[in-house]
Amino acid sequence: MIRSDVAKRKRKTAYINATFFTMDKENRVFENGMMIVQDQFITYIGSHSKEQLVDVDQVVDLAGKWVMPGLVNTHSHIVMTILRGIGDDMLLKPWLEKKIWPMETQFTTEIASVSAKLGILEMLKSGTTTFSDMFNPNGIDSDDVIHAVGETGIRGAFSYTIFSFGTEEEQKMNLREAEQFSRNYKTFADGRLTTMVAPHSAYTCTPDALTASAGIAKDNNLMVHIHVSETNDEIMDIESRYGFRPVEHLCRLGLFDQPTVMAHGVVLNDEERAMLKQYDVRVAHNPISNLKLGSGIADIVRLLNSGIKVGIATDGVSSNNNFDMFEETRTASLLQKGVYKDPTKFPAQTALALATRGGAEAIGMGKSTGSLEAAKKADFITIYPYDKEHLHPLREAYSHLLYAARGSDVADVYIDGKMVVKDRSCLTIDEEKVMSEMNRLQEKLLK
């Protein structure tokens, strides 16, 4: 059978009649722009061009929508979504020890899978296409859970958390299982999912466990994901135990020899920032979670001025309490302006870059996603602004994306060029079923 030329090559789709916010290094904006996607990749982004349409197979009229890269959430805990609203208004240490960890010991694989799906459903519908997550494997079949995550169509890193709890043998088993998980899922779900080596923190992992984690990361060429310098109490605790503050403690143990994402970085001094820059340690900034837990406000302006890669993150919804990256990014910007008493700090272009391109670079995915550029994956979202009063006047669209937009404004979501959300309905997750199951399982868990 002779195949046609169209069948031989990959199908090309052109998206037209939209304003494209590329979020690339030049922050280009194309009104009445056009983007062409072929085989999951962007092949053209720019002004409308009849010449580019010559060999296109399908033209999608976006009817004046705004188009931007999918948002990148650099630190989350989707398996904890079932704990939303549990343990509000508590400090971090008692919140973990008296509420979160005891409840996580009761998790089943069903709870973990449904909780993860609900978290991803919320992420997708609010415009997040890529995430980096740490999950507690206690009591669950982690293979089943990552397969459930893979079915949703999202991109990201889903990482098995390492703890130094229990007997010495249990600690060794935790490390062995974490390494096996890392190897098994380094490339998963058609390359959309990977994993990182994720020791929880310096206060929950022994020096031996942290050194072993560094070894696993090096042997498997993986990034590290860890909570660091979240509170003043953590700083004093680690300093009293080991004689060094957390950043230097981790550096001495070799953890930073592999590219590392540290969540929080609220309490840092100049020497530590210099060390983070030297070892190319990236920071996942979680402003709302840090505020809610009373941890403080990270100095993101100083981190950026030091040349450190920074991404925006929500943390888990048990301490946030949602996955709305638009709200998170706006909060990040406003906090820096308020702390510095300077409205020029953390402007819209900077903030939106950290929620997209900067976040992707922070978690090691900057070559494939985070901006609308030729040769990058077609991960993008659309917003239909015309029936949303808070997005008018339309002329100031770039400003509105930071200071006015909400996750609920997102209309469509594409990952790898495939539509996963259409007109605010998720195509990869049974929304009604997941929400019903989540309520049933939380009732069962609380009993």
PDB file of C-alpha atoms in Angstrom, residues 59-249:
ATOM      1  CA  VAL A  59      -5.743  25.073  11.469  1.00  0.00           C
ATOM      2  CA  VAL A  60      -7.166  25.826  14.921  1.00  0.00           C
ATOM      3  CA  ASP A  61      -8.779  29.244  15.313  1.00  0.00           C
ATOM      4  CA  LEU A  62      -8.277  30.301  18.950  1.00  0.00           C
ATOM      5  CA  ALA A  63     -10.828  33.107  18.655  1.00  0.00           C
ATOM      6  CA  GLY A  64      -8.717  35.821  20.254  1.00  0.00           C
ATOM      7  CA  LYS A  65      -7.530  33.841  23.257  1.00  0.00           C
ATOM      8  CA  TRP A  66      -4.351  34.598  25.153  1.00  0.00           C
ATOM      9  CA  VAL A  67      -1.769  31.830  24.910  1.00  0.00           C
ATOM     10  CA  MET A  68       1.181  31.307  27.219  1.00  0.00           C
ATOM     11  CA  PRO A  69       3.462  28.435  28.264  1.00  0.00           C
ATOM     12  CA  GLY A  70       2.081  26.034  30.826  1.00  0.00           C
ATOM     13  CA  LEU A  71       3.003  26.984  34.378  1.00  0.00           C
ATOM     14  CA  VAL A  72       5.748  25.077  36.219  1.00  0.00           C
ATOM     15  CA  ASN A  73       5.188  24.178  39.878  1.00  0.00           C
ATOM     16  CA  THR A  74       8.649  23.442  41.277  1.00  0.00           C
ATOM     17  CA  HIS A  75       7.658  21.878  44.624  1.00  0.00           C
ATOM     18  CA  SER A  76       4.473  20.044  45.601  1.00  0.00           C
ATOM     19  CA  HIS A  77       3.043  17.080  47.512  1.00  0.00           C
ATOM     20  CA  ILE A  78       0.100  15.785  45.465  1.00  0.00           C
ATOM     21  CA  VAL A  79      -0.352  12.586  47.516  1.00  0.00           C
ATOM     22  CA  MET A  80      -1.198  14.852  50.478  1.00  0.00           C
ATOM     23  CA  THR A  81      -4.114  16.489  48.666  1.00  0.00           C
ATOM     24  CA  ILE A  82      -6.533  14.497  50.851  1.00  0.00           C
ATOM     25  CA  LEU A  83      -5.178  16.434  53.859  1.00  0.00           C
ATOM     26  CA  ARG A  84      -6.357  19.822  52.581  1.00  0.00           C
ATOM     27  CA  GLY A  85      -7.665  21.751  55.591  1.00  0.00           C
ATOM     28  CA  ILE A  86      -6.238  19.283  58.111  1.00  0.00           C
ATOM     29  CA  GLY A  87      -4.066  20.986  60.726  1.00  0.00           C
ATOM     30  CA  ASP A  88      -4.638  24.610  59.776  1.00  0.00           C
ATOM     31  CA  ASP A  89      -3.042  27.419  61.789  1.00  0.00           C
ATOM     32  CA  MET A  90      -0.150  25.414  63.233  1.00  0.00           C
ATOM     33  CA  LEU A  91       3.621  25.868  63.231  1.00  0.00           C
ATOM     34  CA  LEU A  92       5.596  23.608  60.901  1.00  0.00           C
ATOM     35  CA  LYS A  93       7.113  21.185  63.447  1.00  0.00           C
ATOM     36  CA  PRO A  94       3.947  20.345  65.404  1.00  0.00           C
ATOM     37  CA  TRP A  95       1.952  20.383  62.155  1.00  0.00           C
ATOM     38  CA  LEU A  96       4.215  17.664  60.737  1.00  0.00           C
ATOM     39  CA  GLU A  97       4.631  15.623  63.914  1.00  0.00           C
ATOM     40  CA  LYS A  98       1.088  15.766  65.292  1.00  0.00           C
ATOM     41  CA  LYS A  99      -1.046  15.965  62.150  1.00  0.00           C
ATOM     42  CA  ILE A 100       0.605  15.140  58.834  1.00  0.00           C
ATOM     43  CA  TRP A 101       2.988  12.268  59.521  1.00  0.00           C
ATOM     44  CA  PRO A 102       0.567  10.328  61.795  1.00  0.00           C
ATOM     45  CA  MET A 103      -2.151  10.551  59.131  1.00  0.00           C
ATOM     46  CA  GLU A 104       0.229   9.551  56.337  1.00  0.00           C
ATOM     47  CA  THR A 105       0.938   6.285  58.159  1.00  0.00           C
ATOM     48  CA  GLN A 106      -2.710   5.396  57.493  1.00  0.00           C
ATOM     49  CA  PHE A 107      -2.536   6.010  53.752  1.00  0.00           C
ATOM     50  CA  THR A 108      -3.389   3.201  51.373  1.00  0.00           C
ATOM     51  CA  THR A 109      -2.466   2.908  47.706  1.00  0.00           C
ATOM     52  CA  GLU A 110      -6.045   3.846  46.844  1.00  0.00           C
ATOM     53  CA  ILE A 111      -5.845   7.003  48.941  1.00  0.00           C
ATOM     54  CA  ALA A 112      -2.492   7.942  47.416  1.00  0.00           C
ATOM     55  CA  SER A 113      -3.632   7.386  43.827  1.00  0.00           C
ATOM     56  CA  VAL A 114      -6.930   9.241  44.150  1.00  0.00           C
ATOM     57  CA  SER A 115      -5.291  12.048  46.118  1.00  0.00           C
ATOM     58  CA  ALA A 116      -2.602  12.413  43.452  1.00  0.00           C
ATOM     59  CA  LYS A 117      -5.202  12.501  40.676  1.00  0.00           C
ATOM     60  CA  LEU A 118      -7.224  15.176  42.454  1.00  0.00           C
ATOM     61  CA  GLY A 119      -4.080  17.258  42.929  1.00  0.00           C
ATOM     62  CA  ILE A 120      -3.148  16.923  39.264  1.00  0.00           C
ATOM     63  CA  LEU A 121      -6.714  17.692  38.212  1.00  0.00           C
ATOM     64  CA  GLU A 122      -6.475  20.969  40.107  1.00  0.00           C
ATOM     65  CA  MET A 123      -3.047  21.696  38.648  1.00  0.00           C
ATOM     66  CA  LEU A 124      -4.105  21.036  35.064  1.00  0.00           C
ATOM     67  CA  LYS A 125      -7.317  23.050  35.264  1.00  0.00           C
ATOM     68  CA  SER A 126      -5.438  26.023  36.740  1.00  0.00           C
ATOM     69  CA  GLY A 127      -2.755  25.981  34.057  1.00  0.00           C
ATOM     70  CA  THR A 128       0.119  23.927  35.478  1.00  0.00           C
ATOM     71  CA  THR A 129       1.583  21.564  32.889  1.00  0.00           C
ATOM     72  CA  THR A 130       4.814  20.609  34.693  1.00  0.00           C
ATOM     73  CA  PHE A 131       5.463  19.874  38.361  1.00  0.00           C
ATOM     74  CA  SER A 132       8.161  18.548  40.698  1.00  0.00           C
ATOM     75  CA  ASP A 133       6.773  16.524  43.570  1.00  0.00           C
ATOM     76  CA  MET A 134       7.895  14.654  46.705  1.00  0.00           C
ATOM     77  CA  PHE A 135       5.676  11.860  48.019  1.00  0.00           C
ATOM     78  CA  ASN A 136       5.859   9.806  51.205  1.00  0.00           C
ATOM     79  CA  PRO A 137       5.961   6.110  50.142  1.00  0.00           C
ATOM     80  CA  ASN A 138       4.920   4.795  53.554  1.00  0.00           C
ATOM     81  CA  GLY A 139       2.226   2.114  53.211  1.00  0.00           C
ATOM     82  CA  ILE A 140       1.554   2.570  49.494  1.00  0.00           C
ATOM     83  CA  ASP A 141       2.458   0.841  46.255  1.00  0.00           C
ATOM     84  CA  SER A 142       4.494   3.594  44.638  1.00  0.00           C
ATOM     85  CA  ASP A 143       4.470   1.813  41.264  1.00  0.00           C
ATOM     86  CA  ASP A 144       0.683   1.981  41.140  1.00  0.00           C
ATOM     87  CA  VAL A 145       0.697   5.635  42.092  1.00  0.00           C
ATOM     88  CA  ILE A 146       3.159   6.784  39.420  1.00  0.00           C
ATOM     89  CA  HIS A 147       1.190   4.837  36.812  1.00  0.00           C
ATOM     90  CA  ALA A 148      -1.922   6.731  37.923  1.00  0.00           C
ATOM     91  CA  VAL A 149       0.032   9.986  37.588  1.00  0.00           C
ATOM     92  CA  GLY A 150       1.213   8.986  34.119  1.00  0.00           C
ATOM     93  CA  GLU A 151      -2.354   8.493  32.906  1.00  0.00           C
ATOM     94  CA  THR A 152      -3.203  12.143  33.583  1.00  0.00           C
ATOM     95  CA  GLY A 153      -0.901  13.439  30.835  1.00  0.00           C
ATOM     96  CA  ILE A 154       1.048  15.849  33.065  1.00  0.00           C
ATOM     97  CA  ARG A 155       4.796  16.422  32.766  1.00  0.00           C
ATOM     98  CA  GLY A 156       7.186  16.466  35.695  1.00  0.00           C
ATOM     99  CA  ALA A 157       9.298  14.748  38.325  1.00  0.00           C
ATOM    100  CA  PHE A 158       7.626  12.492  40.897  1.00  0.00           C
ATOM    101  CA  SER A 159      10.100  11.658  43.654  1.00  0.00           C
ATOM    102  CA  TYR A 160      10.223   8.993  46.366  1.00  0.00           C
ATOM    103  CA  THR A 161      10.973  10.692  49.700  1.00  0.00           C
ATOM    104  CA  ILE A 162      13.785   9.345  51.872  1.00  0.00           C
ATOM    105  CA  PHE A 163      13.473   9.436  55.677  1.00  0.00           C
ATOM    106  CA  SER A 164      15.595   8.184  58.565  1.00  0.00           C
ATOM    107  CA  PHE A 165      12.693   6.902  60.645  1.00  0.00           C
ATOM    108  CA  GLY A 166      12.333   3.432  62.181  1.00  0.00           C
ATOM    109  CA  THR A 167      15.000   0.783  62.707  1.00  0.00           C
ATOM    110  CA  GLU A 168      18.336   0.751  60.950  1.00  0.00           C
ATOM    111  CA  GLU A 169      17.073  -1.992  58.619  1.00  0.00           C
ATOM    112  CA  GLU A 170      13.941   0.030  57.804  1.00  0.00           C
ATOM    113  CA  GLN A 171      16.132   3.016  56.955  1.00  0.00           C
ATOM    114  CA  LYS A 172      18.279   0.901  54.636  1.00  0.00           C
ATOM    115  CA  MET A 173      15.162  -0.490  53.002  1.00  0.00           C
ATOM    116  CA  ASN A 174      13.846   3.028  52.432  1.00  0.00           C
ATOM    117  CA  LEU A 175      17.079   3.918  50.605  1.00  0.00           C
ATOM    118  CA  ARG A 176      17.043   0.721  48.530  1.00  0.00           C
ATOM    119  CA  GLU A 177      13.437   1.248  47.474  1.00  0.00           C
ATOM    120  CA  ALA A 178      14.081   4.907  46.674  1.00  0.00           C
ATOM    121  CA  GLU A 179      16.991   3.972  44.434  1.00  0.00           C
ATOM    122  CA  GLN A 180      14.992   1.267  42.678  1.00  0.00           C
ATOM    123  CA  PHE A 181      12.098   3.672  42.110  1.00  0.00           C
ATOM    124  CA  SER A 182      14.508   6.260  40.730  1.00  0.00           C
ATOM    125  CA  ARG A 183      15.963   3.764  38.278  1.00  0.00           C
ATOM    126  CA  ASN A 184      12.612   2.370  37.202  1.00  0.00           C
ATOM    127  CA  TYR A 185      11.036   5.745  36.452  1.00  0.00           C
ATOM    128  CA  LYS A 186      13.920   7.909  35.317  1.00  0.00           C
ATOM    129  CA  THR A 187      12.119   8.000  31.973  1.00  0.00           C
ATOM    130  CA  PHE A 188       8.426   7.152  32.107  1.00  0.00           C
ATOM    131  CA  ALA A 189       5.113   7.902  30.382  1.00  0.00           C
ATOM    132  CA  ASP A 190       6.617   8.559  26.950  1.00  0.00           C
ATOM    133  CA  GLY A 191       9.305  10.676  28.579  1.00  0.00           C
ATOM    134  CA  ARG A 192       6.893  13.058  30.281  1.00  0.00           C
ATOM    135  CA  LEU A 193       7.756  11.838  33.779  1.00  0.00           C
ATOM    136  CA  THR A 194      11.035  11.438  35.558  1.00  0.00           C
ATOM    137  CA  THR A 195      12.097  11.344  39.186  1.00  0.00           C
ATOM    138  CA  MET A 196      14.659  12.894  41.515  1.00  0.00           C
ATOM    139  CA  VAL A 197      16.454  11.663  44.614  1.00  0.00           C
ATOM    140  CA  ALA A 198      14.487  13.220  47.457  1.00  0.00           C
ATOM    141  CA  PRO A 199      15.853  13.088  51.011  1.00  0.00           C
ATOM    142  CA  HIS A 200      13.167  14.907  52.973  1.00  0.00           C
ATOM    143  CA  SER A 201      15.425  17.267  54.931  1.00  0.00           C
ATOM    144  CA  ALA A 202      18.508  17.561  57.099  1.00  0.00           C
ATOM    145  CA  TYR A 203      16.331  17.229  60.207  1.00  0.00           C
ATOM    146  CA  THR A 204      14.642  13.958  59.128  1.00  0.00           C
ATOM    147  CA  CYS A 205      17.662  12.278  57.503  1.00  0.00           C
ATOM    148  CA  THR A 206      20.880  11.170  59.175  1.00  0.00           C
ATOM    149  CA  PRO A 207      24.205  12.240  57.660  1.00  0.00           C
ATOM    150  CA  ASP A 208      24.641   8.668  56.402  1.00  0.00           C
ATOM    151  CA  ALA A 209      21.260   8.788  54.651  1.00  0.00           C
ATOM    152  CA  LEU A 210      22.110  12.128  53.061  1.00  0.00           C
ATOM    153  CA  THR A 211      25.480  10.822  51.855  1.00  0.00           C
ATOM    154  CA  ALA A 212      23.746   7.729  50.463  1.00  0.00           C
ATOM    155  CA  SER A 213      21.200   9.963  48.726  1.00  0.00           C
ATOM    156  CA  ALA A 214      24.030  11.907  47.100  1.00  0.00           C
ATOM    157  CA  GLY A 215      25.488   8.601  45.905  1.00  0.00           C
ATOM    158  CA  ILE A 216      22.179   7.454  44.412  1.00  0.00           C
ATOM    159  CA  ALA A 217      21.838  10.759  42.565  1.00  0.00           C
ATOM    160  CA  LYS A 218      25.378  10.560  41.180  1.00  0.00           C
ATOM    161  CA  ASP A 219      25.149   6.875  40.179  1.00  0.00           C
ATOM    162  CA  ASN A 220      21.885   7.447  38.318  1.00  0.00           C
ATOM    163  CA  ASN A 221      22.589  10.966  37.014  1.00  0.00           C
ATOM    164  CA  LEU A 222      19.541  12.422  38.772  1.00  0.00           C
ATOM    165  CA  MET A 223      18.776  15.722  40.418  1.00  0.00           C
ATOM    166  CA  VAL A 224      18.223  16.064  44.167  1.00  0.00           C
ATOM    167  CA  HIS A 225      15.050  17.533  45.711  1.00  0.00           C
ATOM    168  CA  ILE A 226      15.083  18.450  49.435  1.00  0.00           C
ATOM    169  CA  HIS A 227      13.535  20.828  52.001  1.00  0.00           C
ATOM    170  CA  VAL A 228      16.185  23.272  53.265  1.00  0.00           C
ATOM    171  CA  SER A 229      16.304  26.305  55.567  1.00  0.00           C
ATOM    172  CA  GLU A 230      12.554  26.658  55.988  1.00  0.00           C
ATOM    173  CA  THR A 231      12.458  28.050  59.534  1.00  0.00           C
ATOM    174  CA  ASN A 232      14.675  29.572  62.210  1.00  0.00           C
ATOM    175  CA  ASP A 233      14.021  26.525  64.393  1.00  0.00           C
ATOM    176  CA  GLU A 234      15.442  24.276  61.665  1.00  0.00           C
ATOM    177  CA  ILE A 235      18.610  26.372  61.489  1.00  0.00           C
ATOM    178  CA  MET A 236      19.151  26.141  65.259  1.00  0.00           C
ATOM    179  CA  ASP A 237      18.332  22.431  65.315  1.00  0.00           C
ATOM    180  CA  ILE A 238      20.822  21.457  62.605  1.00  0.00           C
ATOM    181  CA  GLU A 239      23.501  23.773  63.974  1.00  0.00           C
ATOM    182  CA  SER A 240      23.145  22.261  67.457  1.00  0.00           C
ATOM    183  CA  ARG A 241      23.305  18.697  66.079  1.00  0.00           C
ATOM    184  CA  TYR A 242      26.137  19.023  63.585  1.00  0.00           C
ATOM    185  CA  GLY A 243      27.877  22.342  64.194  1.00  0.00           C
ATOM    186  CA  PHE A 244      26.859  23.813  60.844  1.00  0.00           C
ATOM    187  CA  ARG A 245      23.814  25.503  59.381  1.00  0.00           C
ATOM    188  CA  PRO A 246      21.768  23.324  56.960  1.00  0.00           C
ATOM    189  CA  VAL A 247      23.278  24.603  53.695  1.00  0.00           C
ATOM    190  CA  GLU A 248      26.880  24.027  54.764  1.00  0.00           C
ATOM    191  CA  HIS A 249      25.937  20.723  56.419  1.00  0.00           C
TER     192      HIS A 249
END
